[in-house]
Short mmCIF file of N, CA, C and O in Angstrom, two decimals:
data_model
loop_
_atom_site.label_atom_id
_atom_site.label_comp_id
_atom_site.label_asym_id
_atom_site.label_seq_id
_atom_site.Cartn_x
_atom_site.Cartn_y
_atom_site.Cartn_z
N MET A 265 -42.21 26.63 23.58
CA MET A 265 -42.96 25.40 23.72
C MET A 265 -44.46 25.67 23.69
O MET A 265 -45.22 24.91 23.12
N PHE A 266 -44.88 26.78 24.31
CA PHE A 266 -46.32 27.11 24.33
C PHE A 266 -46.87 27.27 22.92
O PHE A 266 -47.91 26.72 22.58
N GLU A 267 -46.15 28.03 22.06
CA GLU A 267 -46.65 28.26 20.72
C GLU A 267 -46.76 26.94 19.92
O GLU A 267 -47.71 26.75 19.18
N LYS A 268 -45.74 26.08 20.09
CA LYS A 268 -45.76 24.79 19.40
C LYS A 268 -46.96 23.97 19.83
O LYS A 268 -47.67 23.36 19.02
N LEU A 269 -47.19 23.90 21.15
CA LEU A 269 -48.31 23.15 21.68
C LEU A 269 -49.65 23.75 21.20
O LEU A 269 -50.54 23.00 20.81
N ALA A 270 -49.76 25.06 21.21
CA ALA A 270 -50.98 25.71 20.76
C ALA A 270 -51.27 25.36 19.30
O ALA A 270 -52.41 25.08 18.92
N GLU A 271 -50.20 25.34 18.51
CA GLU A 271 -50.36 25.00 17.08
C GLU A 271 -50.87 23.56 16.93
O GLU A 271 -51.81 23.27 16.15
N ILE A 272 -50.33 22.66 17.71
CA ILE A 272 -50.75 21.23 17.65
C ILE A 272 -52.20 21.08 18.15
O ILE A 272 -52.97 20.31 17.60
N ILE A 273 -52.51 21.80 19.21
CA ILE A 273 -53.89 21.72 19.76
C ILE A 273 -54.88 22.06 18.68
O ILE A 273 -55.93 21.40 18.55
N CYS A 274 -54.60 23.02 17.85
CA CYS A 274 -55.53 23.46 16.79
C CYS A 274 -55.73 22.41 15.73
O CYS A 274 -56.72 22.42 14.99
N ASN A 275 -54.85 21.41 15.66
CA ASN A 275 -55.03 20.27 14.73
C ASN A 275 -56.08 19.31 15.27
O ASN A 275 -56.57 18.46 14.53
N TYR A 276 -56.41 19.37 16.54
CA TYR A 276 -57.29 18.40 17.15
C TYR A 276 -58.67 18.90 17.51
O TYR A 276 -59.59 18.11 17.58
N VAL A 277 -58.74 20.20 17.77
CA VAL A 277 -60.05 20.76 18.16
C VAL A 277 -60.29 22.05 17.39
O VAL A 277 -59.33 22.66 16.90
N GLU A 278 -61.53 22.43 17.27
CA GLU A 278 -61.91 23.59 16.48
C GLU A 278 -61.72 24.87 17.30
O GLU A 278 -62.70 25.45 17.76
N VAL A 279 -60.50 25.28 17.51
CA VAL A 279 -60.24 26.55 18.18
C VAL A 279 -59.12 27.29 17.42
O VAL A 279 -58.35 26.67 16.72
N GLU A 280 -59.17 28.60 17.54
CA GLU A 280 -58.11 29.44 16.95
C GLU A 280 -56.92 29.42 17.88
O GLU A 280 -57.06 29.36 19.09
N GLN A 281 -55.73 29.50 17.30
CA GLN A 281 -54.54 29.52 18.11
C GLN A 281 -54.58 30.67 19.15
O GLN A 281 -54.09 30.53 20.25
N SER A 282 -55.17 31.79 18.73
CA SER A 282 -55.22 32.93 19.66
C SER A 282 -56.17 32.70 20.82
O SER A 282 -56.14 33.44 21.79
N ASP A 283 -57.00 31.66 20.73
CA ASP A 283 -57.93 31.33 21.83
C ASP A 283 -57.34 30.32 22.80
O ASP A 283 -57.99 29.92 23.77
N VAL A 284 -56.12 29.88 22.54
CA VAL A 284 -55.44 28.90 23.45
C VAL A 284 -54.59 29.75 24.39
O VAL A 284 -53.71 30.49 23.97
N HIS A 285 -54.84 29.60 25.68
CA HIS A 285 -54.12 30.37 26.72
C HIS A 285 -53.49 29.38 27.71
O HIS A 285 -53.95 28.23 27.82
N PRO A 286 -52.48 29.84 28.44
CA PRO A 286 -51.86 28.92 29.43
C PRO A 286 -52.84 28.31 30.40
O PRO A 286 -52.74 27.17 30.78
N GLU A 287 -53.86 29.06 30.78
CA GLU A 287 -54.85 28.58 31.80
C GLU A 287 -55.99 27.77 31.12
O GLU A 287 -56.87 27.25 31.83
N SER A 288 -55.99 27.66 29.81
CA SER A 288 -57.05 26.91 29.13
C SER A 288 -57.01 25.44 29.54
O SER A 288 -55.93 24.81 29.57
N ARG A 289 -58.18 24.92 29.90
CA ARG A 289 -58.28 23.51 30.28
C ARG A 289 -58.64 22.69 29.00
O ARG A 289 -59.48 23.08 28.23
N PHE A 290 -57.94 21.59 28.83
CA PHE A 290 -58.12 20.79 27.63
C PHE A 290 -59.55 20.36 27.42
O PHE A 290 -60.11 20.57 26.35
N MET A 291 -60.17 19.77 28.41
CA MET A 291 -61.52 19.22 28.24
C MET A 291 -62.56 20.31 28.30
O MET A 291 -63.38 20.46 27.39
N GLU A 292 -62.57 21.08 29.37
CA GLU A 292 -63.63 22.04 29.63
C GLU A 292 -63.60 23.25 28.68
O GLU A 292 -64.63 23.71 28.22
N ASP A 293 -62.39 23.80 28.42
CA ASP A 293 -62.32 25.03 27.64
C ASP A 293 -62.06 24.80 26.14
O ASP A 293 -62.56 25.53 25.31
N LEU A 294 -61.28 23.76 25.84
CA LEU A 294 -60.90 23.58 24.43
C LEU A 294 -61.73 22.47 23.73
O LEU A 294 -61.62 22.33 22.55
N GLY A 295 -62.44 21.71 24.52
CA GLY A 295 -63.35 20.70 23.89
C GLY A 295 -62.68 19.40 23.54
O GLY A 295 -63.18 18.65 22.71
N PHE A 296 -61.55 19.10 24.19
CA PHE A 296 -60.88 17.82 23.92
C PHE A 296 -61.68 16.66 24.47
O PHE A 296 -62.32 16.78 25.50
N THR A 297 -61.63 15.53 23.77
CA THR A 297 -62.10 14.26 24.33
C THR A 297 -60.84 13.54 24.80
O THR A 297 -59.72 13.95 24.47
N SER A 298 -61.01 12.46 25.55
CA SER A 298 -59.83 11.69 25.96
C SER A 298 -59.08 11.15 24.78
O SER A 298 -57.87 11.12 24.78
N PHE A 299 -59.81 10.77 23.74
CA PHE A 299 -59.17 10.24 22.54
C PHE A 299 -58.36 11.34 21.85
O PHE A 299 -57.19 11.09 21.46
N ASP A 300 -58.89 12.56 21.77
CA ASP A 300 -58.18 13.68 21.17
C ASP A 300 -56.86 13.92 21.93
O ASP A 300 -55.79 14.11 21.37
N PHE A 301 -56.96 13.91 23.27
CA PHE A 301 -55.81 14.19 24.13
C PHE A 301 -54.73 13.13 23.91
O PHE A 301 -53.55 13.45 23.75
N MET A 302 -55.11 11.87 23.91
CA MET A 302 -54.16 10.80 23.74
C MET A 302 -53.52 10.83 22.34
O MET A 302 -52.30 10.56 22.20
N SER A 303 -54.30 11.16 21.34
CA SER A 303 -53.77 11.29 19.98
C SER A 303 -52.76 12.41 19.93
O SER A 303 -51.70 12.28 19.28
N MET A 304 -53.08 13.53 20.59
CA MET A 304 -52.16 14.66 20.57
C MET A 304 -50.86 14.31 21.26
O MET A 304 -49.80 14.68 20.80
N LEU A 305 -50.94 13.54 22.35
CA LEU A 305 -49.76 13.11 23.07
C LEU A 305 -48.85 12.27 22.15
O LEU A 305 -47.66 12.42 22.13
N GLY A 306 -49.44 11.41 21.35
CA GLY A 306 -48.67 10.62 20.39
C GLY A 306 -47.95 11.49 19.36
O GLY A 306 -46.79 11.28 19.08
N GLU A 307 -48.61 12.50 18.89
CA GLU A 307 -47.99 13.45 17.95
C GLU A 307 -46.86 14.20 18.62
O GLU A 307 -45.80 14.40 18.04
N LEU A 308 -47.06 14.59 19.87
CA LEU A 308 -46.03 15.33 20.59
C LEU A 308 -44.80 14.47 20.81
O LEU A 308 -43.65 14.93 20.70
N GLU A 309 -45.01 13.20 21.09
CA GLU A 309 -43.88 12.28 21.22
C GLU A 309 -43.05 12.26 19.95
O GLU A 309 -41.81 12.30 20.02
N ASP A 310 -43.75 12.17 18.82
CA ASP A 310 -43.02 12.11 17.52
C ASP A 310 -42.36 13.47 17.24
O ASP A 310 -41.19 13.48 16.83
N GLU A 311 -43.07 14.51 17.41
CA GLU A 311 -42.57 15.90 17.07
C GLU A 311 -41.37 16.26 17.93
O GLU A 311 -40.39 16.84 17.43
N LEU A 312 -41.43 15.96 19.22
CA LEU A 312 -40.40 16.42 20.17
C LEU A 312 -39.36 15.33 20.49
O LEU A 312 -38.44 15.56 21.26
N ASP A 313 -39.58 14.11 19.94
CA ASP A 313 -38.70 12.98 20.21
C ASP A 313 -38.53 12.77 21.70
O ASP A 313 -37.44 12.71 22.27
N ILE A 314 -39.70 12.59 22.37
CA ILE A 314 -39.74 12.35 23.80
C ILE A 314 -40.65 11.15 24.05
O ILE A 314 -41.36 10.72 23.17
N GLU A 315 -40.58 10.62 25.23
CA GLU A 315 -41.49 9.55 25.63
C GLU A 315 -42.35 10.03 26.80
O GLU A 315 -41.83 10.41 27.84
N ILE A 316 -43.68 10.04 26.57
CA ILE A 316 -44.61 10.56 27.53
C ILE A 316 -45.12 9.40 28.39
O ILE A 316 -45.55 8.38 27.86
N ASP A 317 -45.14 9.59 29.67
CA ASP A 317 -45.67 8.60 30.61
C ASP A 317 -47.18 8.88 30.82
O ASP A 317 -47.54 9.90 31.33
N GLU A 318 -48.00 7.95 30.34
CA GLU A 318 -49.45 8.17 30.39
C GLU A 318 -49.96 8.39 31.80
O GLU A 318 -50.94 9.08 32.01
N GLN A 319 -49.32 7.77 32.79
CA GLN A 319 -49.77 7.96 34.16
C GLN A 319 -49.48 9.36 34.66
O GLN A 319 -50.25 9.95 35.40
N GLU A 320 -48.32 9.92 34.21
CA GLU A 320 -47.96 11.25 34.65
C GLU A 320 -48.89 12.30 33.99
O GLU A 320 -49.20 13.31 34.62
N VAL A 321 -49.28 12.09 32.76
CA VAL A 321 -50.12 13.10 32.08
C VAL A 321 -51.60 12.99 32.48
O VAL A 321 -52.38 13.86 32.11
N ALA A 322 -51.95 11.96 33.18
CA ALA A 322 -53.37 11.80 33.60
C ALA A 322 -53.83 12.96 34.46
O ALA A 322 -55.01 13.28 34.48
N ASP A 323 -52.91 13.63 35.15
CA ASP A 323 -53.29 14.74 36.02
C ASP A 323 -53.19 16.09 35.34
O ASP A 323 -53.49 17.13 35.96
N ILE A 324 -52.78 16.13 34.09
CA ILE A 324 -52.62 17.42 33.39
C ILE A 324 -53.99 17.89 32.95
O ILE A 324 -54.73 17.19 32.29
N ARG A 325 -54.32 19.12 33.34
CA ARG A 325 -55.62 19.68 33.01
C ARG A 325 -55.52 20.91 32.12
O ARG A 325 -56.37 21.18 31.32
N THR A 326 -54.44 21.69 32.32
CA THR A 326 -54.34 22.96 31.58
C THR A 326 -53.16 22.94 30.60
O THR A 326 -52.25 22.10 30.69
N VAL A 327 -53.20 23.86 29.62
CA VAL A 327 -52.15 23.95 28.64
C VAL A 327 -50.79 24.25 29.33
O VAL A 327 -49.79 23.66 29.00
N GLN A 328 -50.80 25.12 30.34
CA GLN A 328 -49.55 25.43 31.06
C GLN A 328 -48.97 24.21 31.73
O GLN A 328 -47.75 23.99 31.72
N GLU A 329 -49.84 23.37 32.34
CA GLU A 329 -49.33 22.16 32.97
C GLU A 329 -48.68 21.26 31.92
O GLU A 329 -47.66 20.65 32.21
N ALA A 330 -49.27 21.20 30.74
CA ALA A 330 -48.71 20.39 29.67
C ALA A 330 -47.35 20.97 29.20
O ALA A 330 -46.40 20.22 29.00
N VAL A 331 -47.30 22.30 29.09
CA VAL A 331 -46.02 22.93 28.67
C VAL A 331 -44.94 22.63 29.73
O VAL A 331 -43.81 22.25 29.33
N ASP A 332 -45.25 22.77 30.98
CA ASP A 332 -44.28 22.52 32.04
C ASP A 332 -43.78 21.08 31.96
O ASP A 332 -42.57 20.83 32.07
N TYR A 333 -44.72 20.15 31.76
CA TYR A 333 -44.34 18.71 31.69
C TYR A 333 -43.47 18.44 30.47
O TYR A 333 -42.42 17.79 30.57
N LEU A 334 -43.85 19.02 29.33
CA LEU A 334 -43.08 18.76 28.09
C LEU A 334 -41.67 19.41 28.17
O LEU A 334 -40.71 18.79 27.72
N GLU A 335 -41.59 20.59 28.76
CA GLU A 335 -40.26 21.22 28.93
C GLU A 335 -39.39 20.39 29.86
O GLU A 335 -38.18 20.29 29.61
N LYS A 336 -39.96 19.82 30.89
CA LYS A 336 -39.22 18.97 31.80
C LYS A 336 -38.69 17.75 31.07
O LYS A 336 -37.54 17.34 31.18
N LEU A 337 -39.53 17.11 30.29
CA LEU A 337 -39.15 15.92 29.49
C LEU A 337 -38.04 16.28 28.51
O LEU A 337 -37.08 15.53 28.34
N ALA A 338 -38.21 17.38 27.81
CA ALA A 338 -37.23 17.76 26.79
C ALA A 338 -35.85 18.07 27.46
O ALA A 338 -34.83 17.72 26.88
N ALA A 339 -35.90 18.63 28.65
CA ALA A 339 -34.63 18.91 29.38
C ALA A 339 -33.90 17.65 29.79
O ALA A 339 -32.69 17.60 29.89
N GLU A 340 -34.69 16.57 30.02
CA GLU A 340 -34.14 15.30 30.47
C GLU A 340 -33.54 14.52 29.31
O GLU A 340 -32.79 13.58 29.50
N GLN A 341 -33.85 14.88 28.09
CA GLN A 341 -33.35 14.16 26.91
C GLN A 341 -31.88 14.39 26.70
O GLN A 341 -31.36 15.43 26.75
#
């Protein structure tokens, strides 16, 4: 899941996949805007066939937190 997310992150911000780490913060380290983040969530919903709760993801700050959340959702499907 981490590799897939890192690949998608690179579609939204100007970073190399090798520069995306589990502890990377979306806004501070990767340069995401709120719009970028929400757009990426929409793509993840389509790619992974899951439904993301916007209130639950509001507290996600790091790539690892996003991976944990996505893996939990995928397991519930």
